[in-house]
Amino acid sequence: MKNIFLIGMPSSGKSTIGRQLARELHYRFTDTDKLIVRQEGRSINDIFAQDGEDYFRRVESEVLHSIRPGSSLVVATGGGAPCFHNNMAYMKATGISVFLDIEPDVLLQRMLVHAIADRPLYPQNDPTLLENLRKKYADRLPYYAQADITVSGETTAGEVLQRLGDWL
């Protein structure tokens, strides 16, 4: 069974929808950020602070490329994962890529409500957070747009499952 890679900005719902989708499909769920934390033995924030984004992106790519094709996995990827080290090409070649397309204004509201602290590129106390989200979204959109399937706006695992239809 093909792996399903969920891509999109932070707070787009990759982990939430991914867990639900995995249950529906009887797949296993994994999150590349959690795999990185386990491999490195430290938080994403610590990796960024101690070794920088370039190092993080290399580790992220190694972790992604270590996912075997046909493993019946739903994989929540980091927001920037498709943009580095030919990761998008790898995901498309070894599975089905699904872009959860959420507007930056909605992402900001979700980030503020959920208060997730392990996002070094998006500190919550940054007064320019919305502006930064809009810029990152625009920069990453050419990569995200390569996804096999795009689901825009608020969505559910059931809707994503419907869109997967013939791909499975």
PDB file of C-alpha atoms in Angstrom:
ATOM      1  CA  MET A   1       0.000   0.000   0.000  1.00  0.00           C
ATOM      2  CA  LYS A   2       1.311   3.419  -0.944  1.00  0.00           C
ATOM      3  CA  ASN A   3       2.449   5.799   1.767  1.00  0.00           C
ATOM      4  CA  ILE A   4       0.509   9.044   2.064  1.00  0.00           C
ATOM      5  CA  PHE A   5       2.532  12.189   2.725  1.00  0.00           C
ATOM      6  CA  LEU A   6       0.660  15.157   4.177  1.00  0.00           C
ATOM      7  CA  ILE A   7       2.288  18.477   3.410  1.00  0.00           C
ATOM      8  CA  GLY A   8       1.423  22.053   4.255  1.00  0.00           C
ATOM      9  CA  MET A   9       2.186  24.886   6.605  1.00  0.00           C
ATOM     10  CA  PRO A  10       2.469  24.420  10.374  1.00  0.00           C
ATOM     11  CA  SER A  11      -1.015  24.182  11.949  1.00  0.00           C
ATOM     12  CA  SER A  12      -2.594  23.101   8.656  1.00  0.00           C
ATOM     13  CA  GLY A  13      -3.844  19.913  10.324  1.00  0.00           C
ATOM     14  CA  LYS A  14      -1.283  17.383   9.077  1.00  0.00           C
ATOM     15  CA  SER A  15      -0.943  15.553  12.397  1.00  0.00           C
ATOM     16  CA  THR A  16      -4.613  15.734  13.377  1.00  0.00           C
ATOM     17  CA  ILE A  17      -5.961  14.652   9.993  1.00  0.00           C
ATOM     18  CA  GLY A  18      -3.065  12.218   9.560  1.00  0.00           C
ATOM     19  CA  ARG A  19      -3.933  10.264  12.717  1.00  0.00           C
ATOM     20  CA  GLN A  20      -7.606  10.083  11.723  1.00  0.00           C
ATOM     21  CA  LEU A  21      -6.784   9.126   8.147  1.00  0.00           C
ATOM     22  CA  ALA A  22      -4.438   6.367   9.319  1.00  0.00           C
ATOM     23  CA  ARG A  23      -7.222   4.925  11.502  1.00  0.00           C
ATOM     24  CA  GLU A  24      -9.700   5.003   8.611  1.00  0.00           C
ATOM     25  CA  LEU A  25      -7.265   3.288   6.238  1.00  0.00           C
ATOM     26  CA  HIS A  26      -5.823   0.875   8.809  1.00  0.00           C
ATOM     27  CA  TYR A  27      -2.414   2.431   8.132  1.00  0.00           C
ATOM     28  CA  ARG A  28       0.139   3.471  10.719  1.00  0.00           C
ATOM     29  CA  PHE A  29       0.753   7.161  11.405  1.00  0.00           C
ATOM     30  CA  THR A  30       4.103   8.863  11.804  1.00  0.00           C
ATOM     31  CA  ASP A  31       5.314  12.437  12.061  1.00  0.00           C
ATOM     32  CA  THR A  32       8.736  13.336  10.675  1.00  0.00           C
ATOM     33  CA  ASP A  33       9.315  15.952  13.392  1.00  0.00           C
ATOM     34  CA  LYS A  34       8.773  13.324  16.092  1.00  0.00           C
ATOM     35  CA  LEU A  35      11.136  10.938  14.271  1.00  0.00           C
ATOM     36  CA  ILE A  36      13.769  13.693  14.150  1.00  0.00           C
ATOM     37  CA  VAL A  37      13.379  14.418  17.883  1.00  0.00           C
ATOM     38  CA  ARG A  38      13.742  10.713  18.655  1.00  0.00           C
ATOM     39  CA  GLN A  39      16.791  10.313  16.402  1.00  0.00           C
ATOM     40  CA  GLU A  40      18.521  13.454  17.670  1.00  0.00           C
ATOM     41  CA  GLY A  41      17.527  13.128  21.319  1.00  0.00           C
ATOM     42  CA  ARG A  42      16.584  16.808  21.522  1.00  0.00           C
ATOM     43  CA  SER A  43      13.761  19.153  20.572  1.00  0.00           C
ATOM     44  CA  ILE A  44      13.338  20.852  17.206  1.00  0.00           C
ATOM     45  CA  ASN A  45      14.000  24.196  18.942  1.00  0.00           C
ATOM     46  CA  ASP A  46      17.266  22.847  20.377  1.00  0.00           C
ATOM     47  CA  ILE A  47      18.360  21.525  16.976  1.00  0.00           C
ATOM     48  CA  PHE A  48      17.708  24.934  15.385  1.00  0.00           C
ATOM     49  CA  ALA A  49      19.427  26.801  18.247  1.00  0.00           C
ATOM     50  CA  GLN A  50      22.479  24.545  18.440  1.00  0.00           C
ATOM     51  CA  ASP A  51      23.048  23.519  14.817  1.00  0.00           C
ATOM     52  CA  GLY A  52      20.888  25.791  12.654  1.00  0.00           C
ATOM     53  CA  GLU A  53      18.251  25.282   9.991  1.00  0.00           C
ATOM     54  CA  ASP A  54      20.617  23.781   7.393  1.00  0.00           C
ATOM     55  CA  TYR A  55      21.539  20.944   9.743  1.00  0.00           C
ATOM     56  CA  PHE A  56      17.869  20.408  10.640  1.00  0.00           C
ATOM     57  CA  ARG A  57      16.884  20.238   6.947  1.00  0.00           C
ATOM     58  CA  ARG A  58      19.590  17.615   6.259  1.00  0.00           C
ATOM     59  CA  VAL A  59      18.384  15.455   9.162  1.00  0.00           C
ATOM     60  CA  GLU A  60      14.769  15.978   8.096  1.00  0.00           C
ATOM     61  CA  SER A  61      15.612  14.778   4.580  1.00  0.00           C
ATOM     62  CA  GLU A  62      17.484  11.719   5.890  1.00  0.00           C
ATOM     63  CA  VAL A  63      14.513  10.805   8.076  1.00  0.00           C
ATOM     64  CA  LEU A  64      12.059  11.291   5.207  1.00  0.00           C
ATOM     65  CA  HIS A  65      14.171   9.246   2.790  1.00  0.00           C
ATOM     66  CA  SER A  66      14.457   6.449   5.362  1.00  0.00           C
ATOM     67  CA  ILE A  67      10.690   5.842   5.098  1.00  0.00           C
ATOM     68  CA  ARG A  68      10.332   2.750   2.983  1.00  0.00           C
ATOM     69  CA  PRO A  69       7.922   2.869   0.058  1.00  0.00           C
ATOM     70  CA  GLY A  70       4.849   0.682   0.441  1.00  0.00           C
ATOM     71  CA  SER A  71       4.867   0.773   4.245  1.00  0.00           C
ATOM     72  CA  SER A  72       1.165   1.665   4.606  1.00  0.00           C
ATOM     73  CA  LEU A  73       2.023   4.865   6.449  1.00  0.00           C
ATOM     74  CA  VAL A  74       0.345   8.235   6.723  1.00  0.00           C
ATOM     75  CA  VAL A  75       3.231  10.661   7.221  1.00  0.00           C
ATOM     76  CA  ALA A  76       2.829  14.184   8.602  1.00  0.00           C
ATOM     77  CA  THR A  77       5.821  16.119   7.295  1.00  0.00           C
ATOM     78  CA  GLY A  78       7.345  19.329   8.588  1.00  0.00           C
ATOM     79  CA  GLY A  79       6.058  22.477   6.904  1.00  0.00           C
ATOM     80  CA  GLY A  80       9.314  23.106   5.057  1.00  0.00           C
ATOM     81  CA  ALA A  81      10.090  19.491   4.188  1.00  0.00           C
ATOM     82  CA  PRO A  82       8.888  19.634   0.549  1.00  0.00           C
ATOM     83  CA  CYS A  83      11.144  22.637  -0.139  1.00  0.00           C
ATOM     84  CA  PHE A  84      14.549  21.055   0.507  1.00  0.00           C
ATOM     85  CA  HIS A  85      16.811  18.260  -0.751  1.00  0.00           C
ATOM     86  CA  ASN A  86      14.403  17.042  -3.470  1.00  0.00           C
ATOM     87  CA  ASN A  87      12.033  15.856  -0.752  1.00  0.00           C
ATOM     88  CA  MET A  88       8.944  16.660  -2.805  1.00  0.00           C
ATOM     89  CA  ALA A  89      10.199  14.501  -5.676  1.00  0.00           C
ATOM     90  CA  TYR A  90      10.890  11.669  -3.217  1.00  0.00           C
ATOM     91  CA  MET A  91       7.392  11.875  -1.752  1.00  0.00           C
ATOM     92  CA  LYS A  92       5.776  11.887  -5.187  1.00  0.00           C
ATOM     93  CA  ALA A  93       7.938   8.987  -6.392  1.00  0.00           C
ATOM     94  CA  THR A  94       7.286   6.799  -3.349  1.00  0.00           C
ATOM     95  CA  GLY A  95       3.741   7.659  -2.329  1.00  0.00           C
ATOM     96  CA  ILE A  96       0.808  10.022  -2.626  1.00  0.00           C
ATOM     97  CA  SER A  97       1.313  13.641  -1.597  1.00  0.00           C
ATOM     98  CA  VAL A  98      -1.610  15.617  -0.172  1.00  0.00           C
ATOM     99  CA  PHE A  99      -1.349  19.381   0.342  1.00  0.00           C
ATOM    100  CA  LEU A 100      -3.565  20.695   3.148  1.00  0.00           C
ATOM    101  CA  ASP A 101      -3.976  24.267   1.928  1.00  0.00           C
ATOM    102  CA  ILE A 102      -4.952  26.608   4.758  1.00  0.00           C
ATOM    103  CA  GLU A 103      -4.805  30.404   4.564  1.00  0.00           C
ATOM    104  CA  PRO A 104      -2.172  32.143   6.742  1.00  0.00           C
ATOM    105  CA  ASP A 105      -4.854  34.041   8.708  1.00  0.00           C
ATOM    106  CA  VAL A 106      -6.405  30.714   9.780  1.00  0.00           C
ATOM    107  CA  LEU A 107      -2.959  29.254  10.539  1.00  0.00           C
ATOM    108  CA  LEU A 108      -2.257  32.178  12.855  1.00  0.00           C
ATOM    109  CA  GLN A 109      -5.509  31.652  14.766  1.00  0.00           C
ATOM    110  CA  ARG A 110      -4.766  27.942  15.157  1.00  0.00           C
ATOM    111  CA  MET A 111      -1.225  28.650  16.356  1.00  0.00           C
ATOM    112  CA  LEU A 112      -2.475  31.097  18.963  1.00  0.00           C
ATOM    113  CA  VAL A 113      -5.196  28.734  20.201  1.00  0.00           C
ATOM    114  CA  HIS A 114      -2.981  25.658  20.424  1.00  0.00           C
ATOM    115  CA  ALA A 115       0.093  27.474  21.786  1.00  0.00           C
ATOM    116  CA  ILE A 116       2.557  24.985  20.303  1.00  0.00           C
ATOM    117  CA  ALA A 117       6.033  26.075  21.342  1.00  0.00           C
ATOM    118  CA  ASP A 118       8.159  23.745  19.197  1.00  0.00           C
ATOM    119  CA  ARG A 119       8.091  25.956  16.095  1.00  0.00           C
ATOM    120  CA  PRO A 120      11.371  27.853  15.881  1.00  0.00           C
ATOM    121  CA  LEU A 121      10.427  29.667  12.672  1.00  0.00           C
ATOM    122  CA  TYR A 122       7.128  30.903  14.140  1.00  0.00           C
ATOM    123  CA  PRO A 123       7.515  32.259  17.687  1.00  0.00           C
ATOM    124  CA  GLN A 124       4.079  33.161  19.043  1.00  0.00           C
ATOM    125  CA  ASN A 125       5.227  36.381  20.657  1.00  0.00           C
ATOM    126  CA  ASP A 126       6.469  37.734  17.295  1.00  0.00           C
ATOM    127  CA  PRO A 127       4.387  40.804  16.335  1.00  0.00           C
ATOM    128  CA  THR A 128       5.148  40.084  12.649  1.00  0.00           C
ATOM    129  CA  LEU A 129       3.993  36.454  12.830  1.00  0.00           C
ATOM    130  CA  LEU A 130       1.113  36.863  10.345  1.00  0.00           C
ATOM    131  CA  GLU A 131       3.369  38.702   7.904  1.00  0.00           C
ATOM    132  CA  ASN A 132       5.987  35.940   8.263  1.00  0.00           C
ATOM    133  CA  LEU A 133       3.367  33.233   7.744  1.00  0.00           C
ATOM    134  CA  ARG A 134       2.147  34.947   4.576  1.00  0.00           C
ATOM    135  CA  LYS A 135       5.701  35.190   3.226  1.00  0.00           C
ATOM    136  CA  LYS A 136       6.548  31.543   4.046  1.00  0.00           C
ATOM    137  CA  TYR A 137       3.265  30.409   2.510  1.00  0.00           C
ATOM    138  CA  ALA A 138       4.024  32.330  -0.707  1.00  0.00           C
ATOM    139  CA  ASP A 139       7.611  31.014  -0.794  1.00  0.00           C
ATOM    140  CA  ARG A 140       6.538  27.408  -0.240  1.00  0.00           C
ATOM    141  CA  LEU A 141       3.473  27.391  -2.495  1.00  0.00           C
ATOM    142  CA  PRO A 142       5.417  26.386  -5.648  1.00  0.00           C
ATOM    143  CA  TYR A 143       6.540  23.230  -3.812  1.00  0.00           C
ATOM    144  CA  TYR A 144       3.189  22.524  -2.196  1.00  0.00           C
ATOM    145  CA  ALA A 145       1.445  22.989  -5.560  1.00  0.00           C
ATOM    146  CA  GLN A 146       3.319  19.925  -6.890  1.00  0.00           C
ATOM    147  CA  ALA A 147       1.277  17.667  -4.592  1.00  0.00           C
ATOM    148  CA  ASP A 148      -0.802  14.933  -6.173  1.00  0.00           C
ATOM    149  CA  ILE A 149      -3.889  16.178  -4.323  1.00  0.00           C
ATOM    150  CA  THR A 150      -4.715  19.611  -2.895  1.00  0.00           C
ATOM    151  CA  VAL A 151      -7.422  20.021  -0.274  1.00  0.00           C
ATOM    152  CA  SER A 152      -8.207  23.674   0.456  1.00  0.00           C
ATOM    153  CA  GLY A 153      -9.782  25.198   3.538  1.00  0.00           C
ATOM    154  CA  GLU A 154     -11.173  23.509   6.636  1.00  0.00           C
ATOM    155  CA  THR A 155     -11.352  19.786   5.975  1.00  0.00           C
ATOM    156  CA  THR A 156     -11.753  16.411   7.628  1.00  0.00           C
ATOM    157  CA  ALA A 157     -10.028  13.065   7.283  1.00  0.00           C
ATOM    158  CA  GLY A 158     -13.181  11.798   5.564  1.00  0.00           C
ATOM    159  CA  GLU A 159     -12.926  14.485   2.894  1.00  0.00           C
ATOM    160  CA  VAL A 160      -9.241  13.731   2.363  1.00  0.00           C
ATOM    161  CA  LEU A 161     -10.086  10.032   2.120  1.00  0.00           C
ATOM    162  CA  GLN A 162     -12.668  10.802  -0.580  1.00  0.00           C
ATOM    163  CA  ARG A 163     -10.112  12.816  -2.541  1.00  0.00           C
ATOM    164  CA  LEU A 164      -7.627   9.937  -2.288  1.00  0.00           C
ATOM    165  CA  GLY A 165     -10.184   7.666  -3.982  1.00  0.00           C
ATOM    166  CA  ASP A 166      -8.518   6.307  -7.123  1.00  0.00           C
ATOM    167  CA  TRP A 167      -5.015   7.001  -5.855  1.00  0.00           C
ATOM    168  CA  LEU A 168      -5.174   4.120  -3.383  1.00  0.00           C
TER     169      LEU A 168
END
